[in-house]
Amino acid sequence: ILDTLLRWVKEIPPVENSKSRFGNPAFRTFYEKVKESVPELFKDLVPEAAIKEVGKYFYESFGNEKRIDYGTGHEANFMAWLLCLEKLEVLDEKDDKALVLRVFVKYIKLMRQLQFDYWLEPAGSHGVWGLDDYHFLPFLFGSAQLLNHKHIKPKSIHDSDTVEQFSESYMYLACIHFINTVKTTASLRWHSPMLDDISACKTWIKVNEGMIKMYKAEVLAKLPIMQHFMFGSLIRFEGGHDQTEDMEDDCGHIHENKSPVAGEDGVFALGQEYPDCCGIPVPSAIAAAALKSKPRPLPFD
């Protein structure tokens, strides 16, 4: 299925959009093709009654169609899709290692292609204080992949030869290689200080434990991310609000009462404080790097 989508990316080239550093509109064509093809893609994979629910997790995992952006919430949808396949007994626990090392790695390959071709904007990027403008799980899985490695240590991310040589084999180093490729104006410790701090850990066990805690706190426990997440018959949530879908706007969530109302203490979104998740769009670093490499037009040319 993912190979099919990789082929579609090649068949749907980005449209001329050189004057903008923001997302390329051709992404919407790709997204619609995936969305419309879900029944055909999944007809031999899951029961027909489950296709609609499972399919939503799948196409939501490639980004937001309207905003042409991508972030850790979309990445979480891909893991939800895999979880649904396990709940439907398409997969079981013995497949877990292959799901990470083959399926998830192929998904990351597809996402990097989408990010480079369509200049997807980072959704809610933490900027220099984040791990990666787009992803989190490759660092979590990647640190687990290196747990018992005799030679590659957390500090090895500063060795360009090691990163270059082993980025094809290890997810964590592949992420470092991607960041170094896109953000070339300074060293890792300047544009990614959190990764630089993490590299001071002595063991990958420590890194992996920290990644799990951080994922729970910074992704699963964050309202601006999880308010977009769909719950249904396969992944259930007790609670919520019956009218939530009717209250949503184009961003996919509630945007009422942006300014605190007297006597209400600014409480918003079903008892939570208003989430600052749809502010000024953040242009893609990939787009910035691509534009920088092009010759600068002469004034009035």
XYZ file of C-alpha atoms in Angstrom, residues 31 35 38 42 49-61 73-74 76-81 83-84 87 220 223-239 244-245 248 252-253:
51
model
C -4.521 13.637 -0.329
C -8.894 9.403 0.572
C -9.255 3.824 0.664
C -8.200 -1.936 1.968
C -17.613 -2.687 7.773
C -14.315 -1.416 9.231
C -12.910 0.250 6.094
C -14.375 3.706 6.766
C -13.086 3.889 10.355
C -9.668 2.374 9.635
C -9.327 4.434 6.470
C -9.733 7.736 8.325
C -6.729 6.983 10.549
C -4.786 6.095 7.408
C -5.370 9.207 5.309
C -5.198 11.491 8.366
C -1.646 10.203 8.906
C -0.595 14.239 15.640
C -0.676 12.983 12.050
C 0.113 9.275 15.781
C -2.713 8.495 13.356
C -0.438 6.093 11.492
C 0.254 4.206 14.714
C -3.503 4.207 15.402
C -4.010 2.654 11.958
C -3.280 -0.602 16.191
C -6.631 -0.982 14.411
C -7.446 -5.172 16.904
C -0.523 12.209 23.938
C -4.967 19.088 23.913
C -3.973 20.983 20.715
C -2.837 17.624 19.289
C -5.324 15.159 20.737
C -8.427 17.279 20.120
C -7.963 16.409 16.424
C -7.755 12.667 17.147
C -10.677 10.440 16.167
C -12.115 7.853 18.539
C -14.536 5.166 17.383
C -15.450 1.528 17.827
C -11.853 0.268 17.596
C -10.102 2.966 19.664
C -12.594 4.150 22.246
C -12.774 7.211 24.467
C -15.186 7.566 27.349
C -16.419 11.138 27.610
C -18.300 18.455 19.071
C -18.300 17.765 15.314
C -15.715 22.422 14.519
C -10.904 20.449 12.534
C -11.670 21.579 16.058
